[in-house]
Short mmCIF file of C-alpha atoms in Angstrom, two decimals:
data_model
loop_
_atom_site.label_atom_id
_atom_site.label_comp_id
_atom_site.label_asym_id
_atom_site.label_seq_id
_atom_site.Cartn_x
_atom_site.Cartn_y
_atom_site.Cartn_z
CA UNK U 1 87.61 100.91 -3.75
CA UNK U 2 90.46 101.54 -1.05
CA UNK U 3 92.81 100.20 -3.76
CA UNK U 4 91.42 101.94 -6.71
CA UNK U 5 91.78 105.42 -4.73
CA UNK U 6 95.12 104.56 -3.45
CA UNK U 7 96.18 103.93 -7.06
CA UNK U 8 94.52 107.50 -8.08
CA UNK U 9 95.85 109.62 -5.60
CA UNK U 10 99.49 108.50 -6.27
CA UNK U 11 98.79 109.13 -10.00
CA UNK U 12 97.14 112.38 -9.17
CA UNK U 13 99.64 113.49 -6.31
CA UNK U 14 102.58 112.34 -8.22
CA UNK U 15 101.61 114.00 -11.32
CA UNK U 16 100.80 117.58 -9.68
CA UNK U 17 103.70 117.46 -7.82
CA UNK U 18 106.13 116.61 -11.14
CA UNK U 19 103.86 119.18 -12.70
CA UNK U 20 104.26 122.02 -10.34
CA UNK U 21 107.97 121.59 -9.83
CA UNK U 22 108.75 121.56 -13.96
CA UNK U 23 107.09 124.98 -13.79
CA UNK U 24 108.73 126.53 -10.60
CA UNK U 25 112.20 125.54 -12.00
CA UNK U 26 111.01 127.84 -14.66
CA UNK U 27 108.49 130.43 -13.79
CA UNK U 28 109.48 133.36 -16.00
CA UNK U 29 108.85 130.61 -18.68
CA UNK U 30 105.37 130.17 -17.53
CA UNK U 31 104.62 133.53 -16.94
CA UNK U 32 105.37 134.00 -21.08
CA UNK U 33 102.59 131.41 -21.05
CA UNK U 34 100.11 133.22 -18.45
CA UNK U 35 100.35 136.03 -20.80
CA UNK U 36 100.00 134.10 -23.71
CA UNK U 37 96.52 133.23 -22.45
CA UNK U 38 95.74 136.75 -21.06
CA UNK U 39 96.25 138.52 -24.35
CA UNK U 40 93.30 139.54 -26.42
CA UNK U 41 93.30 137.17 -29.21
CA UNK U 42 92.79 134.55 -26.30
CA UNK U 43 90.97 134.90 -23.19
CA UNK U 44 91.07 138.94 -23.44
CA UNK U 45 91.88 139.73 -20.26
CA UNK U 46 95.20 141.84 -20.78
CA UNK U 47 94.90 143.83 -17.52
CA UNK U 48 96.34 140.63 -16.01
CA UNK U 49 99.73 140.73 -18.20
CA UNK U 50 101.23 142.61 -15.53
CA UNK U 51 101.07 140.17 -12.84
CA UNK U 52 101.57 136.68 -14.93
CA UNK U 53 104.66 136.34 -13.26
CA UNK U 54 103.00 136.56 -9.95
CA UNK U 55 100.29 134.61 -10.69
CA UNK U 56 102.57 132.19 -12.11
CA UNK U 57 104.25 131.52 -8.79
CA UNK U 58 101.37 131.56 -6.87
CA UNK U 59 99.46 129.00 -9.23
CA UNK U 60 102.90 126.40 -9.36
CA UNK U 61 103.58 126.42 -5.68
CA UNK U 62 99.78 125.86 -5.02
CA UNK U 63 99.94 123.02 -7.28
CA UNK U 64 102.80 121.56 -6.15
CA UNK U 65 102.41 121.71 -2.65
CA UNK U 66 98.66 120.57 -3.19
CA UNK U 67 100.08 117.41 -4.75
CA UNK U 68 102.10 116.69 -2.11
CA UNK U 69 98.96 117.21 0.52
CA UNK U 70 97.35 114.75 -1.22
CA UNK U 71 100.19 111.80 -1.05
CA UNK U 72 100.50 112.30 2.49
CA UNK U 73 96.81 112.15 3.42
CA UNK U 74 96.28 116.16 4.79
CA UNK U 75 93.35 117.92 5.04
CA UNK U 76 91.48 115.62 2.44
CA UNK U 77 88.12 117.92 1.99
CA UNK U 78 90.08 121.40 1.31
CA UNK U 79 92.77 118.83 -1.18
CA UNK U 80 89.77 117.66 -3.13
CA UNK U 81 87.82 120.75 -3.70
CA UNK U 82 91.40 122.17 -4.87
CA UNK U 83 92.30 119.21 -6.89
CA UNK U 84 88.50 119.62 -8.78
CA UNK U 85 88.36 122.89 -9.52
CA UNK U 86 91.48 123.40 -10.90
CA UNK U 87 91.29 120.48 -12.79
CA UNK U 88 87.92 121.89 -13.81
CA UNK U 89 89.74 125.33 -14.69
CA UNK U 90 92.49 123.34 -16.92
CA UNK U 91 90.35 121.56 -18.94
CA UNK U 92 88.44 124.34 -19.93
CA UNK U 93 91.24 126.15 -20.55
CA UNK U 94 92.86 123.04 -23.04
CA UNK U 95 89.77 122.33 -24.66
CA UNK U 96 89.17 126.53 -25.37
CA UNK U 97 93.09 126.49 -26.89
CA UNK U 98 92.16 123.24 -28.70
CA UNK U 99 88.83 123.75 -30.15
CA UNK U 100 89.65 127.23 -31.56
CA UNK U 101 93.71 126.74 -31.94
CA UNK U 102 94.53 129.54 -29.90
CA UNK U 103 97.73 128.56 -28.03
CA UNK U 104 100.04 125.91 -29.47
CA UNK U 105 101.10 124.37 -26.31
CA UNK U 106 99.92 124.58 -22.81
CA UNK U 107 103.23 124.78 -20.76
CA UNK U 108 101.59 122.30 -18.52
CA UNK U 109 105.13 120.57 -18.19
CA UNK U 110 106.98 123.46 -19.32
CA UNK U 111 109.90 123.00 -22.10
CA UNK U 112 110.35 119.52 -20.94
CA UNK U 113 107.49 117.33 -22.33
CA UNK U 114 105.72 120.01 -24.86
CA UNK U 115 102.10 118.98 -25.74
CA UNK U 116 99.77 119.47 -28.36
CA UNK U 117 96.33 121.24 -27.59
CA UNK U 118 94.40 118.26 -27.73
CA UNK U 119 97.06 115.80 -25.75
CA UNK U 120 96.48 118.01 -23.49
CA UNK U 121 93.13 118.41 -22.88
CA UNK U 122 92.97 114.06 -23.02
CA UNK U 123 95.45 114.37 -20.52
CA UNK U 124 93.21 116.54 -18.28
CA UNK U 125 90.38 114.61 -19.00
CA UNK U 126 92.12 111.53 -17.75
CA UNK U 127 93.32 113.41 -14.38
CA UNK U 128 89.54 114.71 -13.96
CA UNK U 129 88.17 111.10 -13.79
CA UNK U 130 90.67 110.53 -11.28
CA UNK U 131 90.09 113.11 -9.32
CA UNK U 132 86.57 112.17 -9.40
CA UNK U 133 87.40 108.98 -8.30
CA UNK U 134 89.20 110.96 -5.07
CA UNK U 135 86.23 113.37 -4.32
CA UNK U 136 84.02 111.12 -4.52
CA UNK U 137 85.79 109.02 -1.71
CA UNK U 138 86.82 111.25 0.58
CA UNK U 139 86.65 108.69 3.34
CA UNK U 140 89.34 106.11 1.88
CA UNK U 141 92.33 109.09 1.60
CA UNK U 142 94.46 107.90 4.93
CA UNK U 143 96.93 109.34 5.84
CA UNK U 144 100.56 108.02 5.69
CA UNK U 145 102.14 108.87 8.78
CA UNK U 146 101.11 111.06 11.95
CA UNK U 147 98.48 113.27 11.28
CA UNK U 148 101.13 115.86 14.10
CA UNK U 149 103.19 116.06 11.30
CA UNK U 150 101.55 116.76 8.51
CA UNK U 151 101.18 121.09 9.03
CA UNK U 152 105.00 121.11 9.31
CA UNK U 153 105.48 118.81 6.15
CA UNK U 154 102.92 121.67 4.54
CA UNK U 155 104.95 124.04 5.74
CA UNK U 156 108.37 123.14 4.91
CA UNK U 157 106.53 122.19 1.38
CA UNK U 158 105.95 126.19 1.09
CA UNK U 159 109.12 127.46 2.52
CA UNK U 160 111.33 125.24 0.02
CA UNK U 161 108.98 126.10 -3.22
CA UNK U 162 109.48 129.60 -2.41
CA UNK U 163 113.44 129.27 -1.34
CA UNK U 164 113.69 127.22 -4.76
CA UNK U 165 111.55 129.76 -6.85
CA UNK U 166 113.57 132.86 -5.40
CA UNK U 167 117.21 131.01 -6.84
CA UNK U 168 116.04 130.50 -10.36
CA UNK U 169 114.63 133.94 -10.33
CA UNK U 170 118.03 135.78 -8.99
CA UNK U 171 119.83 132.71 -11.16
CA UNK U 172 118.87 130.68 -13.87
CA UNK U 173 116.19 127.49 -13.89
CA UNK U 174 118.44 124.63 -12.60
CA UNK U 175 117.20 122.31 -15.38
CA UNK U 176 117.30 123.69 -18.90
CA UNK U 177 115.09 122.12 -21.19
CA UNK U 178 115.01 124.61 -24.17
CA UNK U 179 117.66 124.01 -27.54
CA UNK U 180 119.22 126.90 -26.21
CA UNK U 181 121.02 125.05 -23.05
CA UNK U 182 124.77 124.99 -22.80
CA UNK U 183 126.87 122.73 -24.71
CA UNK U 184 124.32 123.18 -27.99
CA UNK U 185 125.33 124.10 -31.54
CA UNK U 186 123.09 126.83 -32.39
CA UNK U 187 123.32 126.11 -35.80
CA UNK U 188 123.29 122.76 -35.34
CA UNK U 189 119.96 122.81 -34.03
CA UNK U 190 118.77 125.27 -37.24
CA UNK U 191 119.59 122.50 -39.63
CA UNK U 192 116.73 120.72 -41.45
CA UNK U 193 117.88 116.82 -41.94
CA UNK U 194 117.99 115.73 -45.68
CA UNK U 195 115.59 112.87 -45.01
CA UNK U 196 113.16 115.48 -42.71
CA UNK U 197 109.18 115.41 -42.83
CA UNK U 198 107.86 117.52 -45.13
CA UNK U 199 104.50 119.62 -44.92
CA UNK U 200 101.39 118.10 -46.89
CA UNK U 201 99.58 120.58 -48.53
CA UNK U 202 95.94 120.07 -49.86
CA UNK U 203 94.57 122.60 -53.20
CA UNK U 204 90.95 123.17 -53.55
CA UNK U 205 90.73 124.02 -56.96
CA UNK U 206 87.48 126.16 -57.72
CA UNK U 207 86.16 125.89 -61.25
CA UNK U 208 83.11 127.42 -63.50
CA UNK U 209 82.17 124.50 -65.70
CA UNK U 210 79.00 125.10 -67.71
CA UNK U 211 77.92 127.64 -65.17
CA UNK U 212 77.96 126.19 -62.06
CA UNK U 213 80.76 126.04 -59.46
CA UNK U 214 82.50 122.59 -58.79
CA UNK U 215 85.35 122.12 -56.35
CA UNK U 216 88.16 119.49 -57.14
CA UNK U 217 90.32 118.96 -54.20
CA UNK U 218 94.31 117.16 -55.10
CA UNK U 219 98.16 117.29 -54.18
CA UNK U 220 98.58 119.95 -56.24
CA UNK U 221 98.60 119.17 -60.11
CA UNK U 222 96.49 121.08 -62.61
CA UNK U 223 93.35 119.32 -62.82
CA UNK U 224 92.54 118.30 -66.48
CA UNK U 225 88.94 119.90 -66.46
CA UNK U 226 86.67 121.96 -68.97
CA UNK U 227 85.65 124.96 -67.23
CA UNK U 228 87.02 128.95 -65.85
CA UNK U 229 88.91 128.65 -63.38
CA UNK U 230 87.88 130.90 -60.62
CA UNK U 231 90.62 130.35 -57.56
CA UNK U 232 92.36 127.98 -55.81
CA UNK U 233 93.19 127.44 -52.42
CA UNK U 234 95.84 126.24 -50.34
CA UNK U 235 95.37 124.22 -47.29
CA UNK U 236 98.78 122.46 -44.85
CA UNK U 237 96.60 119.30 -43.63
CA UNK U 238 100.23 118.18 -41.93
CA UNK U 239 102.79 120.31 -40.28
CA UNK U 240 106.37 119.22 -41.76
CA UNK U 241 109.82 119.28 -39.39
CA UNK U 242 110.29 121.70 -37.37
CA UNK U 243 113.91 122.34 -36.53
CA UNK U 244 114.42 123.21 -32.52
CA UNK U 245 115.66 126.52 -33.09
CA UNK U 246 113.92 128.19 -36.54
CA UNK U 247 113.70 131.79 -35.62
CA UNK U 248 117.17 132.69 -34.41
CA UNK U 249 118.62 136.09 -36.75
CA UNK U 250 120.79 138.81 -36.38
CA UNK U 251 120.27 141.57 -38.34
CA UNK U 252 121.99 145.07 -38.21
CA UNK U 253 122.86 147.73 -40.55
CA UNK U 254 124.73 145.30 -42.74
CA UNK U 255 122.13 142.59 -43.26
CA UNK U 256 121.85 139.55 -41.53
CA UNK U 257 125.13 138.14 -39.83
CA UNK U 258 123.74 135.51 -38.00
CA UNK U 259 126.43 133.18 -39.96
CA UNK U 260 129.02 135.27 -39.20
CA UNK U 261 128.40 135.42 -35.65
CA UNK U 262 128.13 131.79 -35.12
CA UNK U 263 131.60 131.55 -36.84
CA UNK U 264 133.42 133.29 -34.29
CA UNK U 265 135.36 131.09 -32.12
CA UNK U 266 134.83 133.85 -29.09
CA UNK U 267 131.63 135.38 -28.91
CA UNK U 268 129.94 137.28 -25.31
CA UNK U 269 126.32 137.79 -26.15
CA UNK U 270 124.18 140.19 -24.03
CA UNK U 271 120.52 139.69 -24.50
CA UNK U 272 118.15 142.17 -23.66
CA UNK U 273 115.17 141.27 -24.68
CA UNK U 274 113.17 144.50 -23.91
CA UNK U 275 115.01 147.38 -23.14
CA UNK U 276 112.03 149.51 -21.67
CA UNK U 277 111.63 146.14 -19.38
CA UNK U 278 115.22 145.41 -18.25
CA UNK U 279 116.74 145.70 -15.14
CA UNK U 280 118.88 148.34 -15.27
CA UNK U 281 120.91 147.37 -12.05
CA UNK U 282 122.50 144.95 -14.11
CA UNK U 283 124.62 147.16 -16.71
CA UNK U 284 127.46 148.13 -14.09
CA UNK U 285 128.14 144.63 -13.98
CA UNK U 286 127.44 143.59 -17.80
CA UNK U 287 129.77 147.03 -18.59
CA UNK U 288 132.70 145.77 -16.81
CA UNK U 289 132.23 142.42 -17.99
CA UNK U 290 132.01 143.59 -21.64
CA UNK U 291 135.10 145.72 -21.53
CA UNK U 292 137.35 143.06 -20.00
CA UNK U 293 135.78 140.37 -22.80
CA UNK U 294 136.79 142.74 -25.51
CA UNK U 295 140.57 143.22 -24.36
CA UNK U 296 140.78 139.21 -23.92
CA UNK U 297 139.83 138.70 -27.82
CA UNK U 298 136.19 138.47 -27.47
CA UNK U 299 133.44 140.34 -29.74
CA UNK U 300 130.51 141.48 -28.46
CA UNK U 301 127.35 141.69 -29.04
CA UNK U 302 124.31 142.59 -27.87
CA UNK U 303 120.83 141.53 -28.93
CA UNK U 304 117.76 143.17 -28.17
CA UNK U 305 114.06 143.19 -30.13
CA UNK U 306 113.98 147.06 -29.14
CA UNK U 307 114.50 149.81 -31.18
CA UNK U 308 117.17 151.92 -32.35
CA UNK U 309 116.24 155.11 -29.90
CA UNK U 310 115.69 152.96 -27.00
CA UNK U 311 119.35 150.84 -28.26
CA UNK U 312 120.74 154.44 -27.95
CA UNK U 313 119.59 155.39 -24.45
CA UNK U 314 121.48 152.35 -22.99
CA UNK U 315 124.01 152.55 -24.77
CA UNK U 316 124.41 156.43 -23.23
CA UNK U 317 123.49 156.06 -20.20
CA UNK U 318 125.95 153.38 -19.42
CA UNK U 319 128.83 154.41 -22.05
CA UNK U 320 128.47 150.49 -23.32
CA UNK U 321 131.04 149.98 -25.88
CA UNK U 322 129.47 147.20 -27.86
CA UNK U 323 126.13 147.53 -30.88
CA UNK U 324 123.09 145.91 -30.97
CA UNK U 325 121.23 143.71 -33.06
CA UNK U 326 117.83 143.02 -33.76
CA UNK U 327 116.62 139.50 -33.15
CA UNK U 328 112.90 138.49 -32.56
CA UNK U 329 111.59 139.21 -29.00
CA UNK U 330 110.00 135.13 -28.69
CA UNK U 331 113.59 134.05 -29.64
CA UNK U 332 115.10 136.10 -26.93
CA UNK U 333 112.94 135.21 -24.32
CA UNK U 334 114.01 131.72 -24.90
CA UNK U 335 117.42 131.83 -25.13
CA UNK U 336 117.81 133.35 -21.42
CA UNK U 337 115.60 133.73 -18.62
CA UNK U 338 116.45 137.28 -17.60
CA UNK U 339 116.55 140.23 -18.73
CA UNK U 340 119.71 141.61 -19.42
CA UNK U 341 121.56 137.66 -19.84
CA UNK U 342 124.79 136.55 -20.62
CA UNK U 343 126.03 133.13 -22.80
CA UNK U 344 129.47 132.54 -24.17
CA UNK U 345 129.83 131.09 -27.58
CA UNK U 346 132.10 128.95 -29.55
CA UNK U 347 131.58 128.47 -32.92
CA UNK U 348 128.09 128.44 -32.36
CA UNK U 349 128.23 126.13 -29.32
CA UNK U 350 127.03 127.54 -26.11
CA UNK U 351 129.64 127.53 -23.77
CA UNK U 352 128.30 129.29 -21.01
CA UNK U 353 125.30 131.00 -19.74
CA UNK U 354 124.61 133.25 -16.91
CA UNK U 355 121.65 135.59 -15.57
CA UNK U 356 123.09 139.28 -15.15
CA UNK U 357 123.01 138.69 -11.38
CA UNK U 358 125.91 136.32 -11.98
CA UNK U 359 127.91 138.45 -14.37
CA UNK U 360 131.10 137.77 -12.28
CA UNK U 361 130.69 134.08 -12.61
CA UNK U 362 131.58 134.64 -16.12
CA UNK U 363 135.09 132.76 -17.10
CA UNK U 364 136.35 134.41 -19.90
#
C-alpha cells in the first residue's frame, strides 16, 4: 500500500502541479473559460463574469501550489480534503459539459493539450480514484525532507505563482500555445489540406407510405420508395477537419480584405478586442507607436469586434490616425492576451507580438 500511494501521489501531485502552471502562464485564457461556464446557457450564474479573472487566479495558484504540498508530504489532512473536493467539483463540472454538450473543451490544460468533454471527464475520473487511493491513506503520505521546511517551501510556492502570474498579466503568457504564436502563417494555418477529413452527415428521410409514417435513415441518396415524402433531416454523426485558425476576417466598408491584409509585407495590427473594456492607459503608447510605423512604410490597422460609435470615440479621444475593422470578438481574444495588443506581420507571418504595456519593445 506504501508503494501504491507513493505511485498516486506523484501522479496526482505531478499532474496538478503541470495543470495549475499551464493555466497561470495563461490566466486571461482561463478566465474566457470561467466565463464560459458562468454564462446562462451553462451553469447560469452570470453575476460571477465579473470576477472570472480573479477567480481564475485564485483557483490555478491553489491548484498548483496544492500539488506541490502533496509531493513534498505537507499538511496531508488539509491536502486531501482539497485534492477531493475539487476533484469532486471537476468532475461534475466535465460530466455536466459532456452529458449536455455545453462547453467544447474544458481548458483543464489550457491551449496546450485541448480535450474533448468526455476525455475529460475519464481523465477526472481516473485522478478521483487516485485521490481516493490518497484519502483513504492518509497515514502512508511521508514527507520528503524536514517537516521545518516545508511552510517556507509553501510559501515561496505562493510568492513565485503570484510573481509569475503578475508578468504574464503586465506581459504576455511566456509559452504560447494558440496558432496565433509568432513565427505562424496566418493563412497558412486557414488552409484546409486536399486530402483533409471530411464531415459525415446522416439523412433521416421521413416518408407517408400507405398512411403511416416510416423513417429510412442513408448517406444521403434519394431513397427509391413509394410514398409522400414528408421531411428530411440532417444529422453530422462526425465532425470533419478543422483548420487551427477558421474564424479569422476583416471586414470594413469595402468588404472583406482579410486577403489583402495578409499580403502586405509590413503590417502593425492593434487589437482591441472590446473597446468599452480596454485599457485606455495604453493608447499614448499605441499612438506614438502607430504614427512612427506609418512613416517607416507600415499600414495599420486596427481590429476591434466593437462598433462603429464606440470605433469613433477612440479614435477622438486619442486623435489615432489609423481605421478599424471588424473581426469576431472569440478570434480576438485569441490572437492576443490583452486588451489593446500589438503583432507585426509579414505576409501573413507573425513576426512579432507584444501586450500594450510593451509597446516600446516594438522593432519596427
Amino acid at each position: 500500500m506504501n508503494a501504491i500511494v507513493s505511485i498516486a501521489r506523484i501522479l496526482v501531485g505531478a499532474l496538478f502541479v503541470f495543470s495549475g502552471f499551464i493555466k497561470l502562464n495563461d490566466p486571461v485564457g482561463f478566465s474566457y473559460k470561467l466565463q464560459e461556464y458562468f454564462s446562462d446557457p451553462v451553469l447560469d450564474i452570470p453575476f460571477l463574469i465579473p470576477f472570472a479573472l480573479v477567480i481564475a487566479i485564485l483557483l490555478v495558484v491553489f491548484e498548483l501550489v496544492v500539488g506541490i504540498m502533496l509531493l513534498i508530504g505537507y499538511a496531508p489532512k488539509f491536502t486531501s480534503w482539497s485534492l477531493l473536493l475539487m476533484i469532486i467539483f471537476f468532475t461534475f463540472l466535465t460530466f455536466y459539459s459532456a452529458y449536455f454538450n455545453k462547453v467544447t473543451d474544458c481548458g483543464c490544460f489550457g491551449d496546450a493539450i485541448p480535450l474533448t468533454p468526455w476525455e475529460s471527464f475519464y481523465k477526472d475520473v481516473i485522478l478521483l480514484v487516485l485521490i481516493l487511493v490518497i484519502f483513504f491513506n492518509q497515514k502512508y503520505i511521508n514527507p520528503i525532507f524536514p517537516v521545518k521546511y516545508h511552510k517556507w517551501v509553501v510559501f515561496a510556492s505562493f510568492m513565485a505563482c503570484f510573481a509569475f502570474c503578475y508578468h504574464v498579466l503586465m506581459h504576455l503568457p511566456v509559452f504560447d500555445f494558440r496558432p496565433y504564436k509568432i513565427g505562424n502563417n496566418i493563412a497558412k494555418k486557414m488552409q484546409i489540406p486536399a486530402d483533409a477529413q471530411q464531415p459525415v452527415y446522416e439523412y433521416l428521410w421521413k416518408f407517408s407510405v400507405n398512411g403511416e409514417e416510416k423513417i429510412i435513415k442513408n448517406n444521403g441518396e434519394y431513397p427509391q420508395i413509394e410514398g409522400e415524402l414528408l421531411g428530411v433531416e440532417t444529422v453530422q454523426i462526425q465532425e470533419g477537419y478543422v483548420p487551427p485558425i477558421h474564424d479569422f476576417v476583416i471586414e470594413g466598408e469595402e468588404g472583406d480584405i482579410t486577403d489583402q491584409i495578409l499580403q502586405e509585407e509590413k503590417v502593425l495590427l492593434i487589437v482591441v478586442y472590446n473597446i468599452r473594456s480596454t485599457e485606455m492607459e495604453g493608447f499614448e503608447a499605441i499612438k506614438k507607436m502607430s504614427e512612427e510605423a506609418q512613416k517607416k512604410g507600415y499600414k495599420v490597422v486596427g481590429l476591434t469586434a466593437s462598433g462603429e460609435q464606440l470605433q469613433k470615440k477612440l479614435k477622438e479621444k486619442f486623435t489615432l490616425n489609423f481605421n478599424f475593422y471588424q473581426t469576431d470578438e472569440t478570434a480576438l481574444k485569441t490572437i492576443v492576451r490583452a486588451n489593446p495588443g500589438i503583432l507585426i506581420l509579414n505576409k501573413g507571418t507573425i513576426t512579432q507580438k507584444k501586450h500594450w504595456f510593451d509597446a516600446s519593445d516594438i522593432s519596427l
